[in-house]
Tab-separated table of N, CA, C and O in Angstrom:
chain	number	residue	atom	x	y	z
A	1414	MET	N	-5.721	55.464	-120.179
A	1414	MET	CA	-6.583	55.204	-121.308
A	1414	MET	C	-5.716	54.639	-122.430
A	1414	MET	O	-4.662	55.165	-122.733
A	1415	VAL	N	-6.187	53.583	-123.006
A	1415	VAL	CA	-5.499	52.929	-124.109
A	1415	VAL	C	-6.507	52.746	-125.237
A	1415	VAL	O	-7.632	52.322	-124.993
A	1416	PHE	N	-6.102	53.095	-126.452
A	1416	PHE	CA	-6.986	52.888	-127.591
A	1416	PHE	C	-6.169	52.844	-128.874
A	1416	PHE	O	-5.002	53.238	-128.908
A	1417	THR	N	-6.821	52.372	-129.923
A	1417	THR	CA	-6.232	52.340	-131.253
A	1417	THR	C	-7.031	53.272	-132.144
A	1417	THR	O	-8.259	53.217	-132.158
A	1418	VAL	N	-6.333	54.137	-132.849
A	1418	VAL	CA	-7.002	54.972	-133.845
A	1418	VAL	C	-7.051	54.158	-135.128
A	1418	VAL	O	-6.044	53.602	-135.573
A	1419	MET	N	-8.247	54.092	-135.678
A	1419	MET	CA	-8.490	53.308	-136.882
A	1419	MET	C	-8.797	54.244	-138.047
A	1419	MET	O	-9.380	55.310	-137.856
A	1420	HIS	N	-8.406	53.825	-139.237
A	1420	HIS	CA	-8.869	54.459	-140.467
A	1420	HIS	C	-9.651	53.375	-141.189
A	1420	HIS	O	-9.068	52.419	-141.701
A	1421	MET	N	-10.956	53.481	-141.136
A	1421	MET	CA	-11.853	52.411	-141.549
A	1421	MET	C	-11.474	51.152	-140.746
A	1421	MET	O	-11.562	51.195	-139.532
A	1422	ASP	N	-11.015	50.083	-141.387
A	1422	ASP	CA	-10.657	48.879	-140.635
A	1422	ASP	C	-9.153	48.712	-140.442
A	1422	ASP	O	-8.698	47.660	-139.995
A	1423	GLU	N	-8.386	49.746	-140.751
A	1423	GLU	CA	-6.932	49.666	-140.622
A	1423	GLU	C	-6.454	50.384	-139.365
A	1423	GLU	O	-6.687	51.590	-139.209
A	1424	PRO	N	-5.790	49.693	-138.457
A	1424	PRO	CA	-5.198	50.373	-137.295
A	1424	PRO	C	-4.072	51.287	-137.765
A	1424	PRO	O	-3.195	50.854	-138.514
A	1425	VAL	N	-4.107	52.568	-137.353
A	1425	VAL	CA	-3.080	53.510	-137.795
A	1425	VAL	C	-2.219	54.041	-136.653
A	1425	VAL	O	-1.115	54.528	-136.888
A	1426	ALA	N	-2.705	53.953	-135.411
A	1426	ALA	CA	-1.909	54.410	-134.269
A	1426	ALA	C	-2.437	53.783	-132.987
A	1426	ALA	O	-3.649	53.690	-132.782
A	1427	ASN	N	-1.519	53.363	-132.140
A	1427	ASN	CA	-1.862	52.930	-130.790
A	1427	ASN	C	-1.525	54.069	-129.846
A	1427	ASN	O	-0.423	54.633	-129.923
A	1428	VAL	N	-2.466	54.408	-128.970
A	1428	VAL	CA	-2.283	55.526	-128.051
A	1428	VAL	C	-2.450	55.036	-126.625
A	1428	VAL	O	-3.417	54.343	-126.312
A	1429	THR	N	-1.502	55.422	-125.779
A	1429	THR	CA	-1.570	55.120	-124.349
A	1429	THR	C	-1.410	56.432	-123.591
A	1429	THR	O	-0.432	57.150	-123.794
A	1430	ILE	N	-2.381	56.742	-122.737
A	1430	ILE	CA	-2.353	57.958	-121.927
A	1430	ILE	C	-2.326	57.538	-120.464
A	1430	ILE	O	-3.127	56.696	-120.041
A	1431	SER	N	-1.419	58.118	-119.706
A	1431	SER	CA	-1.293	57.761	-118.291
A	1431	SER	C	-2.564	58.143	-117.532
A	1431	SER	O	-3.340	59.005	-117.964
A	1432	GLU	N	-2.769	57.494	-116.410
A	1432	GLU	CA	-3.952	57.722	-115.573
A	1432	GLU	C	-4.113	59.195	-115.207
A	1432	GLU	O	-5.218	59.725	-115.207
A	1433	ASP	N	-3.000	59.878	-114.915
A	1433	ASP	CA	-3.060	61.295	-114.546
A	1433	ASP	C	-3.101	62.217	-115.769
A	1433	ASP	O	-3.085	63.430	-115.643
A	1434	LYS	N	-3.128	61.637	-116.964
A	1434	LYS	CA	-3.197	62.355	-118.244
A	1434	LYS	C	-2.007	63.305	-118.444
A	1434	LYS	O	-2.128	64.317	-119.136
A	1435	LYS	N	-0.857	62.954	-117.887
A	1435	LYS	CA	0.335	63.788	-118.054
A	1435	LYS	C	1.309	63.216	-119.077
A	1435	LYS	O	2.145	63.939	-119.600
A	1436	ASN	N	1.195	61.938	-119.362
A	1436	ASN	CA	2.117	61.305	-120.300
A	1436	ASN	C	1.338	60.569	-121.378
A	1436	ASN	O	0.291	59.979	-121.120
A	1437	VAL	N	1.877	60.608	-122.582
A	1437	VAL	CA	1.235	59.939	-123.703
A	1437	VAL	C	2.298	59.234	-124.536
A	1437	VAL	O	3.426	59.716	-124.654
A	1438	GLU	N	1.915	58.091	-125.060
A	1438	GLU	CA	2.762	57.370	-126.001
A	1438	GLU	C	1.917	57.100	-127.236
A	1438	GLU	O	0.810	56.570	-127.139
A	1439	ILE	N	2.442	57.504	-128.387
A	1439	ILE	CA	1.754	57.280	-129.655
A	1439	ILE	C	2.647	56.405	-130.516
A	1439	ILE	O	3.763	56.788	-130.843
A	1440	GLN	N	2.152	55.244	-130.841
A	1440	GLN	CA	2.877	54.322	-131.720
A	1440	GLN	C	2.205	54.373	-133.088
A	1440	GLN	O	1.078	53.916	-133.263
A	1441	LYS	N	2.917	54.953	-134.050
A	1441	LYS	CA	2.377	55.028	-135.411
A	1441	LYS	C	2.478	53.655	-136.062
A	1441	LYS	O	3.532	53.042	-136.073
A	1442	LEU	N	1.374	53.194	-136.615
A	1442	LEU	CA	1.330	51.898	-137.280
A	1442	LEU	C	1.379	52.021	-138.796
A	1442	LEU	O	1.573	51.023	-139.488
A	1443	VAL	N	1.171	53.238	-139.299
A	1443	VAL	CA	1.332	53.539	-140.729
A	1443	VAL	C	2.172	54.816	-140.815
A	1443	VAL	O	2.153	55.644	-139.901
A	1444	PRO	N	2.909	54.976	-141.899
A	1444	PRO	CA	3.726	56.185	-142.041
A	1444	PRO	C	2.860	57.437	-142.181
A	1444	PRO	O	1.659	57.347	-142.457
A	1445	ASP	N	3.496	58.596	-142.013
A	1445	ASP	CA	2.785	59.862	-142.169
A	1445	ASP	C	2.151	59.926	-143.551
A	1445	ASP	O	2.831	59.741	-144.566
A	1446	SER	N	0.852	60.149	-143.561
A	1446	SER	CA	0.089	60.207	-144.805
A	1446	SER	C	-1.303	60.695	-144.454
A	1446	SER	O	-1.577	61.053	-143.305
A	1447	ILE	N	-2.191	60.672	-145.411
A	1447	ILE	CA	-3.577	61.067	-145.164
A	1447	ILE	C	-4.258	60.120	-144.178
A	1447	ILE	O	-5.246	60.462	-143.540
A	1448	LYS	N	-3.701	58.934	-144.009
A	1448	LYS	CA	-4.263	57.954	-143.068
A	1448	LYS	C	-3.694	58.090	-141.660
A	1448	LYS	O	-4.068	57.339	-140.772
A	1449	GLN	N	-2.759	59.023	-141.440
A	1449	GLN	CA	-2.103	59.150	-140.139
A	1449	GLN	C	-2.498	60.483	-139.489
A	1449	GLN	O	-2.005	61.534	-139.882
A	1450	PRO	N	-3.374	60.457	-138.466
A	1450	PRO	CA	-3.782	61.706	-137.822
A	1450	PRO	C	-2.692	62.328	-136.959
A	1450	PRO	O	-2.810	63.479	-136.560
A	1451	PHE	N	-1.641	61.587	-136.685
A	1451	PHE	CA	-0.555	62.087	-135.851
A	1451	PHE	C	0.733	62.225	-136.665
A	1451	PHE	O	1.795	61.771	-136.263
A	1452	GLY	N	0.637	62.859	-137.825
A	1452	GLY	CA	1.804	63.065	-138.665
A	1452	GLY	C	2.790	64.032	-138.023
A	1452	GLY	O	2.440	64.839	-137.177
A	1453	GLY	N	4.038	63.916	-138.429
A	1453	GLY	CA	5.075	64.787	-137.899
A	1453	GLY	C	5.694	64.231	-136.641
A	1453	GLY	O	5.450	63.083	-136.250
A	1454	ASN	N	6.499	65.063	-135.997
A	1454	ASN	CA	7.246	64.610	-134.820
A	1454	ASN	C	6.680	65.104	-133.497
A	1454	ASN	O	7.127	64.669	-132.447
A	1455	LYS	N	5.727	66.028	-133.530
A	1455	LYS	CA	5.148	66.543	-132.282
A	1455	LYS	C	4.059	65.580	-131.816
A	1455	LYS	O	2.876	65.730	-132.129
A	1456	LEU	N	4.487	64.569	-131.089
A	1456	LEU	CA	3.563	63.529	-130.623
A	1456	LEU	C	3.394	63.676	-129.118
A	1456	LEU	O	4.103	63.067	-128.329
A	1457	ASN	N	2.453	64.515	-128.724
A	1457	ASN	CA	2.258	64.778	-127.307
A	1457	ASN	C	0.781	64.725	-126.949
A	1457	ASN	O	-0.078	64.495	-127.796
A	1458	LEU	N	0.497	64.957	-125.683
A	1458	LEU	CA	-0.874	64.891	-125.187
A	1458	LEU	C	-1.765	65.924	-125.874
A	1458	LEU	O	-2.929	65.651	-126.164
A	1459	GLU	N	-1.223	67.088	-126.171
A	1459	GLU	CA	-2.008	68.122	-126.841
A	1459	GLU	C	-2.503	67.637	-128.205
A	1459	GLU	O	-3.648	67.882	-128.582
A	1460	ARG	N	-1.660	66.929	-128.938
A	1460	ARG	CA	-2.063	66.386	-130.248
A	1460	ARG	C	-3.211	65.395	-130.091
A	1460	ARG	O	-4.163	65.392	-130.862
A	1461	VAL	N	-3.102	64.534	-129.088
A	1461	VAL	CA	-4.165	63.546	-128.863
A	1461	VAL	C	-5.449	64.252	-128.447
A	1461	VAL	O	-6.526	63.955	-128.961
A	1462	TYR	N	-5.334	65.214	-127.534
A	1462	TYR	CA	-6.514	65.948	-127.075
A	1462	TYR	C	-7.179	66.677	-128.241
A	1462	TYR	O	-8.403	66.636	-128.386
A	1463	ASP	N	-6.392	67.329	-129.085
A	1463	ASP	CA	-6.949	68.032	-130.244
A	1463	ASP	C	-7.663	67.058	-131.184
A	1463	ASP	O	-8.717	67.375	-131.732
A	1464	PHE	N	-7.077	65.892	-131.378
A	1464	PHE	CA	-7.716	64.876	-132.217
A	1464	PHE	C	-9.066	64.476	-131.623
A	1464	PHE	O	-10.080	64.445	-132.322
A	1465	LEU	N	-9.089	64.194	-130.321
A	1465	LEU	CA	-10.335	63.792	-129.664
A	1465	LEU	C	-11.344	64.934	-129.631
A	1465	LEU	O	-12.536	64.724	-129.863
A	1466	LYS	N	-10.883	66.141	-129.350
A	1466	LYS	CA	-11.766	67.307	-129.288
A	1466	LYS	C	-12.436	67.542	-130.645
A	1466	LYS	O	-13.603	67.927	-130.712
A	1467	GLY	N	-11.717	67.283	-131.716
A	1467	GLY	CA	-12.268	67.432	-133.049
A	1467	GLY	C	-13.345	66.411	-133.382
A	1467	GLY	O	-13.997	66.500	-134.414
A	1468	ARG	N	-13.542	65.446	-132.499
A	1468	ARG	CA	-14.537	64.406	-132.718
A	1468	ARG	C	-15.774	64.645	-131.839
A	1468	ARG	O	-16.625	63.786	-131.701
A	1469	CYS	N	-15.855	65.834	-131.232
A	1469	CYS	CA	-16.961	66.204	-130.345
A	1469	CYS	C	-17.806	67.300	-130.985
A	1469	CYS	O	-17.421	67.900	-131.982
A	1470	TYR	N	-18.933	67.600	-130.359
A	1470	TYR	CA	-19.734	68.746	-130.766
A	1470	TYR	C	-19.000	70.033	-130.394
A	1470	TYR	O	-18.247	70.072	-129.426
A	1471	GLU	N	-19.260	71.107	-131.155
A	1471	GLU	CA	-18.629	72.392	-130.905
A	1471	GLU	C	-19.120	72.959	-129.579
A	1471	GLU	O	-20.304	72.862	-129.250
A	1472	ASP	N	-18.212	73.592	-128.829
A	1472	ASP	CA	-18.576	74.155	-127.532
A	1472	ASP	C	-19.652	75.234	-127.632
A	1472	ASP	O	-20.482	75.365	-126.753
A	1473	GLY	N	-19.676	76.013	-128.701
A	1473	GLY	CA	-20.630	77.113	-128.831
A	1473	GLY	C	-21.964	76.722	-129.449
A	1473	GLY	O	-22.812	77.583	-129.684
A	1474	ARG	N	-22.172	75.465	-129.685
A	1474	ARG	CA	-23.397	74.997	-130.333
A	1474	ARG	C	-24.614	75.330	-129.466
A	1474	ARG	O	-24.629	75.079	-128.257
A	1475	ALA	N	-25.662	75.879	-130.075
A	1475	ALA	CA	-26.841	76.335	-129.329
A	1475	ALA	C	-27.546	75.217	-128.572
A	1475	ALA	O	-28.057	75.429	-127.472
A	1476	ASP	N	-27.558	74.018	-129.145
A	1476	ASP	CA	-28.271	72.913	-128.499
A	1476	ASP	C	-27.333	71.950	-127.762
A	1476	ASP	O	-27.710	70.815	-127.471
A	1477	LEU	N	-26.140	72.414	-127.439
A	1477	LEU	CA	-25.154	71.530	-126.808
A	1477	LEU	C	-25.652	70.957	-125.484
A	1477	LEU	O	-25.482	69.768	-125.223
A	1478	GLN	N	-26.273	71.758	-124.647
A	1478	GLN	CA	-26.729	71.257	-123.345
A	1478	GLN	C	-27.766	70.144	-123.510
A	1478	GLN	O	-27.752	69.167	-122.768
A	1479	GLU	N	-28.627	70.267	-124.497
A	1479	GLU	CA	-29.622	69.228	-124.765
A	1479	GLU	C	-28.932	67.937	-125.237
A	1479	GLU	O	-29.293	66.839	-124.807
A	1480	ILE	N	-27.955	68.085	-126.093
A	1480	ILE	CA	-27.207	66.917	-126.580
A	1480	ILE	C	-26.478	66.239	-125.427
A	1480	ILE	O	-26.493	65.008	-125.303
A	1481	LEU	N	-25.826	67.028	-124.579
A	1481	LEU	CA	-25.118	66.467	-123.423
A	1481	LEU	C	-26.081	65.714	-122.510
A	1481	LEU	O	-25.766	64.620	-122.029
A	1482	LEU	N	-27.245	66.298	-122.270
A	1482	LEU	CA	-28.253	65.661	-121.423
A	1482	LEU	C	-28.667	64.312	-122.012
A	1482	LEU	O	-28.751	63.311	-121.300
A	1483	GLN	N	-28.917	64.277	-123.308
A	1483	GLN	CA	-29.307	63.029	-123.973
A	1483	GLN	C	-28.207	61.981	-123.889
A	1483	GLN	O	-28.489	60.785	-123.801
A	1484	ALA	N	-26.958	62.431	-123.908
A	1484	ALA	CA	-25.826	61.504	-123.840
A	1484	ALA	C	-25.479	61.122	-122.403
A	1484	ALA	O	-24.642	60.252	-122.174
A	1485	GLY	N	-26.094	61.785	-121.436
A	1485	GLY	CA	-25.795	61.502	-120.035
A	1485	GLY	C	-24.476	62.097	-119.574
A	1485	GLY	O	-23.861	61.589	-118.639
A	1486	LEU	N	-24.067	63.187	-120.216
A	1486	LEU	CA	-22.798	63.832	-119.872
A	1486	LEU	C	-23.046	65.192	-119.227
A	1486	LEU	O	-23.990	65.899	-119.597
A	1487	ALA	N	-22.181	65.554	-118.291
A	1487	ALA	CA	-22.293	66.844	-117.612
A	1487	ALA	C	-21.536	67.941	-118.353
A	1487	ALA	O	-21.820	69.121	-118.175
A	1488	SER	N	-20.562	67.559	-119.186
A	1488	SER	CA	-19.770	68.539	-119.913
A	1488	SER	C	-19.356	67.962	-121.265
A	1488	SER	O	-19.449	66.758	-121.489
A	1489	ASN	N	-18.876	68.831	-122.127
A	1489	ASN	CA	-18.438	68.440	-123.461
A	1489	ASN	C	-16.996	67.927	-123.382
A	1489	ASN	O	-16.076	68.514	-123.933
A	1490	ASN	N	-16.830	66.830	-122.688
A	1490	ASN	CA	-15.517	66.262	-122.387
A	1490	ASN	C	-15.109	65.269	-123.482
A	1490	ASN	O	-15.754	64.232	-123.639
A	1491	PRO	N	-14.039	65.570	-124.231
A	1491	PRO	CA	-13.625	64.677	-125.323
A	1491	PRO	C	-13.367	63.242	-124.879
A	1491	PRO	O	-13.691	62.303	-125.608
A	1492	TRP	N	-12.789	63.056	-123.719
A	1492	TRP	CA	-12.486	61.706	-123.235
A	1492	TRP	C	-13.775	60.901	-123.088
A	1492	TRP	O	-13.832	59.732	-123.445
A	1493	GLU	N	-14.812	61.553	-122.536
A	1493	GLU	CA	-16.081	60.865	-122.312
A	1493	GLU	C	-16.860	60.664	-123.614
A	1493	GLU	O	-17.493	59.625	-123.800
A	1494	TRP	N	-16.830	61.658	-124.519
A	1494	TRP	CA	-17.517	61.523	-125.799
A	1494	TRP	C	-16.999	60.326	-126.572
A	1494	TRP	O	-17.758	59.561	-127.148
A	1495	VAL	N	-15.694	60.192	-126.611
A	1495	VAL	CA	-15.105	59.110	-127.409
A	1495	VAL	C	-15.477	57.743	-126.840
A	1495	VAL	O	-15.656	56.791	-127.589
A	1496	LYS	N	-15.633	57.652	-125.537
A	1496	LYS	CA	-16.069	56.378	-124.951
A	1496	LYS	C	-17.461	55.998	-125.451
A	1496	LYS	O	-17.768	54.828	-125.622
A	1497	ILE	N	-18.306	57.006	-125.695
A	1497	ILE	CA	-19.680	56.762	-126.142
A	1497	ILE	C	-19.740	56.580	-127.657
A	1497	ILE	O	-20.412	55.678	-128.156
A	1498	THR	N	-19.054	57.452	-128.398
A	1498	THR	CA	-19.216	57.520	-129.857
A	1498	THR	C	-18.117	56.835	-130.654
A	1498	THR	O	-18.215	56.751	-131.875
A	1499	HIS	N	-17.066	56.411	-129.992
A	1499	HIS	CA	-15.880	55.870	-130.658
A	1499	HIS	C	-15.234	56.908	-131.574
A	1499	HIS	O	-14.463	56.571	-132.455
A	1500	GLY	N	-15.558	58.184	-131.361
A	1500	GLY	CA	-14.931	59.257	-132.124
A	1500	GLY	C	-15.336	59.312	-133.581
A	1500	GLY	O	-14.669	59.943	-134.389
A	1501	VAL	N	-16.431	58.674	-133.917
A	1501	VAL	CA	-16.888	58.655	-135.308
A	1501	VAL	C	-17.466	60.025	-135.674
A	1501	VAL	O	-18.224	60.606	-134.904
A	1502	THR	N	-17.087	60.518	-136.833
A	1502	THR	CA	-17.680	61.742	-137.365
A	1502	THR	C	-18.122	61.490	-138.799
A	1502	THR	O	-17.731	60.494	-139.413
A	1503	TYR	N	-18.886	62.415	-139.317
A	1503	TYR	CA	-19.354	62.311	-140.692
A	1503	TYR	C	-18.272	62.763	-141.670
A	1503	TYR	O	-18.285	62.395	-142.833
A	1504	GLU	N	-17.306	63.544	-141.185
A	1504	GLU	CA	-16.322	64.180	-142.050
A	1504	GLU	C	-15.182	63.276	-142.511
A	1504	GLU	O	-14.553	63.551	-143.520
A	1505	ASP	N	-14.850	62.245	-141.754
A	1505	ASP	CA	-13.713	61.411	-142.141
A	1505	ASP	C	-13.949	59.960	-141.741
A	1505	ASP	O	-15.030	59.610	-141.289
A	1506	MET	N	-12.941	59.151	-141.911
A	1506	MET	CA	-13.086	57.718	-141.655
A	1506	MET	C	-12.222	57.235	-140.494
A	1506	MET	O	-11.937	56.057	-140.373
A	1507	PHE	N	-11.821	58.166	-139.641
A	1507	PHE	CA	-11.095	57.798	-138.428
A	1507	PHE	C	-12.092	57.481	-137.323
A	1507	PHE	O	-13.172	58.062	-137.250
A	1508	TRP	N	-11.697	56.588	-136.442
A	1508	TRP	CA	-12.487	56.278	-135.265
A	1508	TRP	C	-11.583	55.628	-134.238
A	1508	TRP	O	-10.416	55.343	-134.502
A	1509	VAL	N	-12.098	55.417	-133.038
A	1509	VAL	CA	-11.317	54.891	-131.920
A	1509	VAL	C	-11.866	53.531	-131.516
A	1509	VAL	O	-13.065	53.374	-131.291
A	1510	ARG	N	-10.954	52.559	-131.438
A	1510	ARG	CA	-11.330	51.226	-130.950
A	1510	ARG	C	-10.578	50.972	-129.650
A	1510	ARG	O	-9.376	51.199	-129.557
A	1511	PHE	N	-11.309	50.502	-128.662
A	1511	PHE	CA	-10.730	50.226	-127.351
A	1511	PHE	C	-10.320	48.762	-127.249
A	1511	PHE	O	-10.836	47.908	-127.987
A	1512	PRO	N	-9.394	48.442	-126.345
A	1512	PRO	CA	-8.960	47.049	-126.180
A	1512	PRO	C	-10.156	46.122	-125.931
A	1512	PRO	O	-11.163	46.529	-125.341
A	1513	ASP	N	-10.036	44.922	-126.406
A	1513	ASP	CA	-11.056	43.882	-126.230
A	1513	ASP	C	-12.349	44.157	-126.998
A	1513	ASP	O	-13.373	43.549	-126.701
A	1514	GLU	N	-12.324	45.079	-127.956
A	1514	GLU	CA	-13.489	45.304	-128.810
A	1514	GLU	C	-13.252	44.628	-130.155
A	1514	GLU	O	-12.144	44.625	-130.670
A	1515	ASP	N	-14.314	44.102	-130.705
A	1515	ASP	CA	-14.244	43.460	-132.014
A	1515	ASP	C	-14.980	44.282	-133.069
A	1515	ASP	O	-15.373	43.752	-134.108
A	1516	LEU	N	-15.198	45.560	-132.803
A	1516	LEU	CA	-15.933	46.407	-133.723
A	1516	LEU	C	-15.170	46.612	-135.023
A	1516	LEU	O	-13.942	46.617	-135.044
A	1517	THR	N	-15.926	46.808	-136.085
A	1517	THR	CA	-15.355	47.116	-137.390
A	1517	THR	C	-15.916	48.452	-137.861
A	1517	THR	O	-16.848	49.001	-137.253
A	1518	TRP	N	-15.366	48.954	-138.970
A	1518	TRP	CA	-15.867	50.188	-139.567
A	1518	TRP	C	-17.360	50.059	-139.880
A	1518	TRP	O	-18.134	50.992	-139.667
A	1519	GLU	N	-17.770	48.933	-140.342
A	1519	GLU	CA	-19.184	48.706	-140.667
A	1519	GLU	C	-20.065	48.881	-139.417
A	1519	GLU	O	-21.195	49.338	-139.509
A	1520	ASP	N	-19.548	48.527	-138.245
A	1520	ASP	CA	-20.305	48.635	-137.005
A	1520	ASP	C	-20.475	50.083	-136.537
A	1520	ASP	O	-21.484	50.419	-135.911
A	1521	VAL	N	-19.483	50.931	-136.797
A	1521	VAL	CA	-19.484	52.283	-136.206
A	1521	VAL	C	-19.762	53.424	-137.180
A	1521	VAL	O	-20.139	54.502	-136.757
A	1522	ARG	N	-19.598	53.198	-138.448
A	1522	ARG	CA	-19.683	54.312	-139.408
A	1522	ARG	C	-21.088	54.921	-139.421
A	1522	ARG	O	-22.075	54.234	-139.151
A	1523	VAL	N	-21.140	56.194	-139.779
A	1523	VAL	CA	-22.425	56.902	-139.788
A	1523	VAL	C	-22.957	57.137	-141.192
A	1523	VAL	O	-24.059	57.626	-141.352
A	1524	ARG	N	-22.181	56.825	-142.189
A	1524	ARG	CA	-22.662	57.011	-143.560
A	1524	ARG	C	-22.381	55.790	-144.395
A	1524	ARG	O	-21.610	54.964	-144.083
């Protein structure tokens, strides 16, 4: 999986995850700041997974199964959610853009 983490229309990190999900490479495009979700030196798969998981519905949500059904998903899988939603949330301005996409913040934002 390859994607770019965006802050509005600014690319802030390029992420490459191996097919077996055992190796990750994070290339920071902006220095550590409020615009960098991968601040610090611990740049591993767990950090990426936590970032993606934070862009999903909560596991304990009462209507989660209904939401999953509507989305065509069998589980609350962060990898699959981000493919559908681009990781957009109401809380911040980060999102995920995949290679060969021309999407902008205006295209994906929810507010």
